[in-house]
Amino acid sequence: MGNTIWEPQERQKVFLSRGEDEVLFGGSAGGGKSDALVAEALRQVNIPHYKGIIFRRTYKQLEELIAKTQRIYKPAFPMAKYNSSSHTWNFPSGAKILLRNLEHEDTKYDYQGHQYQYIAFDELTHFTYTQYEYLKSRNRPDGPGVECYIRASANPGGVGHGWVKERFITAGTPMQTIWEDVQWVEPDGTIKNARMSRLFVPSSVWDNQKLLENDPMYLAKLASLPEAEKRALLYGDWDTFSGQVFVEWKNDHKHYADRKWTHVIDPFDIPKHWPIWCGLDWGYSRPFSVHWYAIGDEREMYGIRELYGCTGEPNTGVKQEPTYVAQMIRQIEAEDPNLKDRKILRVGDPAIWASQGTESIGALMERERVFFEKGNHDRINGKMQCHHRLAFDERGFPMFQVFSTCKHFIRTVPNLVYDETNVEDIDTDGEDHIYDEWRYVCMENPIAARIKQIPMPKPYDPLDPLDNYYKPKETDRYDFYRHY
């Protein structure tokens, strides 16, 4: 019997055994995710027309994957050849496995017309939703007898954190198949239906016993990280992650009614004497965002109503004309009890007054009697005003809270990450449209930083022997953070 080149551990076996169309493997660092993606690509290399492709976001990140394939592919298939210029493995059958980076948004169009039966994304949260969706359309056969599917690994954090979390984490429970019904119309008018499936297979460092045997201090290294990174990389916490801009954010259902220690609250009737502000960030192919905010007696701010021009796919706009959006704004303000018969102060994206030979967006809205003042576009000071408002006081109250009905605010703002180049600003590749108009309104209603900011109650740490707030059972390992 020959030497074993690579043998999956128990959690990797679970991942490799799944048959869903899309499977996400991961959660925390050190779970053996990349090895599993690399090994899975070999499943069909005996088929001559099989092509697989594995993506990382940058070339530097790709180098580690290339090294993994060298350790596994060459010993397993001695006749296989690796082309270092094209980063392609060529197998004796004629099958190919490509290793590629997808650093820029438009790089996805390099694969127009291509077909791959296995598509894998290592660290999926580093990719945008539009990159993933476009490459998903390349997942198709190039001959008979092949299976077509997509696999990915991920840790919490990164520019794609929000859409990955929504697609795989909050859409269902771990290890439970998520079904999506799809429909299309044939050229003869026949309506066709199908069901697509996806799944999240959680993995943690505790599942990688080989790593812990080789490096007994790896757990200690993860435990020594700053709190946000520790919770993401050690525990796979999808609510707190490295690079998150608004680390103050807390969405605690237990406190919706009493409004303490949470930024999301139940709706209530707004007093008639409170000023109402409306913020606008314009988008056409990207979403437009309109929110209404009430300013309370102590200058606290509440997000009370939203109008968000999204198709249902993250960061994809509905392509509505400005006049139609203005009409929707007027209709909402005429019908919503908290907005009806109120003077509303509006502030918007300064770019809506730019004209390129035609009437500006702002002017088209003014034709519908919807007027906006130009927002203050100071990005850094605007971000700080948002931080000031999210900070809790000693009673557990922040200076900003949003109604639970503002679903897109709750979905997008907590998931924003910092720009890798301009580390003081937000990564604009993320879905930042609501944040932008919220920032304009905050700049119109500035407040000072709290002299003493109160940290949120510390969640349970299973590595702390003095912490008895909640002791998880073994079966809770992958989702213990839901118990906060």
PDB file of N, CA and C in Angstrom, residues 211-256:
ATOM      1  N   LEU A 211      -3.661  20.272  12.966  1.00  0.00           N
ATOM      2  CA  LEU A 211      -3.058  21.582  13.193  1.00  0.00           C
ATOM      3  C   LEU A 211      -2.723  21.770  14.660  1.00  0.00           C
ATOM      4  N   LEU A 212      -3.643  21.401  15.549  1.00  0.00           N
ATOM      5  CA  LEU A 212      -3.417  21.593  16.979  1.00  0.00           C
ATOM      6  C   LEU A 212      -2.304  20.689  17.505  1.00  0.00           C
ATOM      7  N   GLU A 213      -2.156  19.504  16.901  1.00  0.00           N
ATOM      8  CA  GLU A 213      -1.047  18.631  17.281  1.00  0.00           C
ATOM      9  C   GLU A 213       0.295  19.217  16.837  1.00  0.00           C
ATOM     10  N   ASN A 214       0.309  19.789  15.628  1.00  0.00           N
ATOM     11  CA  ASN A 214       1.553  20.360  15.108  1.00  0.00           C
ATOM     12  C   ASN A 214       1.901  21.691  15.761  1.00  0.00           C
ATOM     13  N   ASP A 215       0.878  22.429  16.186  1.00  0.00           N
ATOM     14  CA  ASP A 215       1.104  23.740  16.801  1.00  0.00           C
ATOM     15  C   ASP A 215       0.194  23.880  18.016  1.00  0.00           C
ATOM     16  N   PRO A 216       0.588  23.340  19.162  1.00  0.00           N
ATOM     17  CA  PRO A 216      -0.264  23.388  20.358  1.00  0.00           C
ATOM     18  C   PRO A 216      -0.589  24.810  20.814  1.00  0.00           C
ATOM     19  N   MET A 217       0.196  25.796  20.383  1.00  0.00           N
ATOM     20  CA  MET A 217      -0.023  27.172  20.811  1.00  0.00           C
ATOM     21  C   MET A 217      -0.931  27.949  19.850  1.00  0.00           C
ATOM     22  N   TYR A 218      -1.452  27.287  18.808  1.00  0.00           N
ATOM     23  CA  TYR A 218      -2.266  28.020  17.825  1.00  0.00           C
ATOM     24  C   TYR A 218      -3.526  28.603  18.473  1.00  0.00           C
ATOM     25  N   LEU A 219      -4.155  27.839  19.356  1.00  0.00           N
ATOM     26  CA  LEU A 219      -5.330  28.362  20.062  1.00  0.00           C
ATOM     27  C   LEU A 219      -4.978  29.600  20.867  1.00  0.00           C
ATOM     28  N   ALA A 220      -3.834  29.562  21.535  1.00  0.00           N
ATOM     29  CA  ALA A 220      -3.409  30.708  22.334  1.00  0.00           C
ATOM     30  C   ALA A 220      -3.164  31.924  21.453  1.00  0.00           C
ATOM     31  N   LYS A 221      -2.627  31.692  20.256  1.00  0.00           N
ATOM     32  CA  LYS A 221      -2.375  32.798  19.328  1.00  0.00           C
ATOM     33  C   LYS A 221      -3.684  33.464  18.918  1.00  0.00           C
ATOM     34  N   LEU A 222      -4.696  32.650  18.616  1.00  0.00           N
ATOM     35  CA  LEU A 222      -5.994  33.217  18.249  1.00  0.00           C
ATOM     36  C   LEU A 222      -6.647  33.909  19.435  1.00  0.00           C
ATOM     37  N   ALA A 223      -6.504  33.319  20.623  1.00  0.00           N
ATOM     38  CA  ALA A 223      -7.120  33.903  21.817  1.00  0.00           C
ATOM     39  C   ALA A 223      -6.474  35.221  22.208  1.00  0.00           C
ATOM     40  N   SER A 224      -5.245  35.462  21.763  1.00  0.00           N
ATOM     41  CA  SER A 224      -4.537  36.695  22.129  1.00  0.00           C
ATOM     42  C   SER A 224      -4.855  37.853  21.182  1.00  0.00           C
ATOM     43  N   LEU A 225      -5.646  37.605  20.129  1.00  0.00           N
ATOM     44  CA  LEU A 225      -5.987  38.659  19.178  1.00  0.00           C
ATOM     45  C   LEU A 225      -6.895  39.699  19.819  1.00  0.00           C
ATOM     46  N   PRO A 226      -6.974  40.917  19.251  1.00  0.00           N
ATOM     47  CA  PRO A 226      -7.969  41.890  19.718  1.00  0.00           C
ATOM     48  C   PRO A 226      -9.364  41.278  19.674  1.00  0.00           C
ATOM     49  N   GLU A 227     -10.261  41.781  20.512  1.00  0.00           N
ATOM     50  CA  GLU A 227     -11.544  41.137  20.753  1.00  0.00           C
ATOM     51  C   GLU A 227     -12.317  40.823  19.466  1.00  0.00           C
ATOM     52  N   ALA A 228     -12.422  41.805  18.539  1.00  0.00           N
ATOM     53  CA  ALA A 228     -13.204  41.571  17.324  1.00  0.00           C
ATOM     54  C   ALA A 228     -12.598  40.452  16.484  1.00  0.00           C
ATOM     55  N   GLU A 229     -11.271  40.484  16.318  1.00  0.00           N
ATOM     56  CA  GLU A 229     -10.612  39.443  15.538  1.00  0.00           C
ATOM     57  C   GLU A 229     -10.698  38.085  16.236  1.00  0.00           C
ATOM     58  N   LYS A 230     -10.588  38.115  17.552  1.00  0.00           N
ATOM     59  CA  LYS A 230     -10.687  36.873  18.317  1.00  0.00           C
ATOM     60  C   LYS A 230     -12.046  36.222  18.111  1.00  0.00           C
ATOM     61  N   ARG A 231     -13.106  37.015  18.206  1.00  0.00           N
ATOM     62  CA  ARG A 231     -14.449  36.454  18.087  1.00  0.00           C
ATOM     63  C   ARG A 231     -14.702  35.935  16.678  1.00  0.00           C
ATOM     64  N   ALA A 232     -14.131  36.587  15.678  1.00  0.00           N
ATOM     65  CA  ALA A 232     -14.340  36.148  14.303  1.00  0.00           C
ATOM     66  C   ALA A 232     -13.494  34.934  13.967  1.00  0.00           C
ATOM     67  N   LEU A 233     -12.198  35.009  14.269  1.00  0.00           N
ATOM     68  CA  LEU A 233     -11.274  33.977  13.801  1.00  0.00           C
ATOM     69  C   LEU A 233     -11.217  32.756  14.713  1.00  0.00           C
ATOM     70  N   LEU A 234     -11.444  32.941  16.009  1.00  0.00           N
ATOM     71  CA  LEU A 234     -11.424  31.801  16.921  1.00  0.00           C
ATOM     72  C   LEU A 234     -12.791  31.143  17.016  1.00  0.00           C
ATOM     73  N   TYR A 235     -13.840  31.972  17.135  1.00  0.00           N
ATOM     74  CA  TYR A 235     -15.170  31.422  17.366  1.00  0.00           C
ATOM     75  C   TYR A 235     -16.077  31.436  16.134  1.00  0.00           C
ATOM     76  N   GLY A 236     -15.641  32.088  15.056  1.00  0.00           N
ATOM     77  CA  GLY A 236     -16.502  32.153  13.882  1.00  0.00           C
ATOM     78  C   GLY A 236     -17.735  33.000  14.099  1.00  0.00           C
ATOM     79  N   ASP A 237     -17.593  34.087  14.855  1.00  0.00           N
ATOM     80  CA  ASP A 237     -18.711  34.989  15.159  1.00  0.00           C
ATOM     81  C   ASP A 237     -18.949  35.896  13.962  1.00  0.00           C
ATOM     82  N   TRP A 238     -20.108  35.780  13.322  1.00  0.00           N
ATOM     83  CA  TRP A 238     -20.428  36.567  12.121  1.00  0.00           C
ATOM     84  C   TRP A 238     -21.003  37.934  12.452  1.00  0.00           C
ATOM     85  N   ASP A 239     -21.170  38.243  13.737  1.00  0.00           N
ATOM     86  CA  ASP A 239     -21.698  39.557  14.118  1.00  0.00           C
ATOM     87  C   ASP A 239     -20.604  40.540  14.482  1.00  0.00           C
ATOM     88  N   THR A 240     -19.411  40.070  14.746  1.00  0.00           N
ATOM     89  CA  THR A 240     -18.267  40.926  15.042  1.00  0.00           C
ATOM     90  C   THR A 240     -17.077  40.384  14.277  1.00  0.00           C
ATOM     91  N   PHE A 241     -16.387  41.257  13.555  1.00  0.00           N
ATOM     92  CA  PHE A 241     -15.326  40.745  12.696  1.00  0.00           C
ATOM     93  C   PHE A 241     -14.247  41.802  12.498  1.00  0.00           C
ATOM     94  N   SER A 242     -13.064  41.334  12.121  1.00  0.00           N
ATOM     95  CA  SER A 242     -11.935  42.226  11.875  1.00  0.00           C
ATOM     96  C   SER A 242     -12.224  43.119  10.675  1.00  0.00           C
ATOM     97  N   GLY A 243     -11.937  44.411  10.826  1.00  0.00           N
ATOM     98  CA  GLY A 243     -12.178  45.355   9.738  1.00  0.00           C
ATOM     99  C   GLY A 243     -13.540  46.006   9.791  1.00  0.00           C
ATOM    100  N   GLN A 244     -14.410  45.562  10.697  1.00  0.00           N
ATOM    101  CA  GLN A 244     -15.732  46.154  10.827  1.00  0.00           C
ATOM    102  C   GLN A 244     -15.605  47.615  11.258  1.00  0.00           C
ATOM    103  N   VAL A 245     -16.324  48.493  10.594  1.00  0.00           N
ATOM    104  CA  VAL A 245     -16.229  49.922  10.897  1.00  0.00           C
ATOM    105  C   VAL A 245     -16.981  50.245  12.190  1.00  0.00           C
ATOM    106  N   PHE A 246     -18.246  49.871  12.240  1.00  0.00           N
ATOM    107  CA  PHE A 246     -19.075  50.270  13.374  1.00  0.00           C
ATOM    108  C   PHE A 246     -19.148  49.121  14.388  1.00  0.00           C
ATOM    109  N   VAL A 247     -18.033  48.962  15.108  1.00  0.00           N
ATOM    110  CA  VAL A 247     -17.940  47.882  16.096  1.00  0.00           C
ATOM    111  C   VAL A 247     -18.897  48.123  17.266  1.00  0.00           C
ATOM    112  N   GLU A 248     -19.403  49.340  17.397  1.00  0.00           N
ATOM    113  CA  GLU A 248     -20.330  49.646  18.492  1.00  0.00           C
ATOM    114  C   GLU A 248     -21.706  49.010  18.262  1.00  0.00           C
ATOM    115  N   TRP A 249     -22.014  48.659  17.024  1.00  0.00           N
ATOM    116  CA  TRP A 249     -23.365  48.235  16.649  1.00  0.00           C
ATOM    117  C   TRP A 249     -23.815  47.029  17.474  1.00  0.00           C
ATOM    118  N   LYS A 250     -25.044  47.115  17.964  1.00  0.00           N
ATOM    119  CA  LYS A 250     -25.633  45.999  18.705  1.00  0.00           C
ATOM    120  C   LYS A 250     -27.104  45.881  18.331  1.00  0.00           C
ATOM    121  N   ASN A 251     -27.482  44.703  17.917  1.00  0.00           N
ATOM    122  CA  ASN A 251     -28.869  44.421  17.550  1.00  0.00           C
ATOM    123  C   ASN A 251     -29.362  43.310  18.463  1.00  0.00           C
ATOM    124  N   ASP A 252     -29.962  43.686  19.566  1.00  0.00           N
ATOM    125  CA  ASP A 252     -30.359  42.739  20.594  1.00  0.00           C
ATOM    126  C   ASP A 252     -31.882  42.705  20.699  1.00  0.00           C
ATOM    127  N   HIS A 253     -32.470  41.618  20.223  1.00  0.00           N
ATOM    128  CA  HIS A 253     -33.927  41.501  20.203  1.00  0.00           C
ATOM    129  C   HIS A 253     -34.529  41.608  21.606  1.00  0.00           C
ATOM    130  N   LYS A 254     -33.792  41.175  22.613  1.00  0.00           N
ATOM    131  CA  LYS A 254     -34.339  41.193  23.978  1.00  0.00           C
ATOM    132  C   LYS A 254     -34.626  42.617  24.453  1.00  0.00           C
ATOM    133  N   HIS A 255     -33.961  43.596  23.822  1.00  0.00           N
ATOM    134  CA  HIS A 255     -34.077  44.971  24.319  1.00  0.00           C
ATOM    135  C   HIS A 255     -34.800  45.902  23.342  1.00  0.00           C
ATOM    136  N   TYR A 256     -35.485  45.337  22.337  1.00  0.00           N
ATOM    137  CA  TYR A 256     -36.216  46.200  21.409  1.00  0.00           C
ATOM    138  C   TYR A 256     -37.226  47.079  22.140  1.00  0.00           C
TER     139      TYR A 256
END
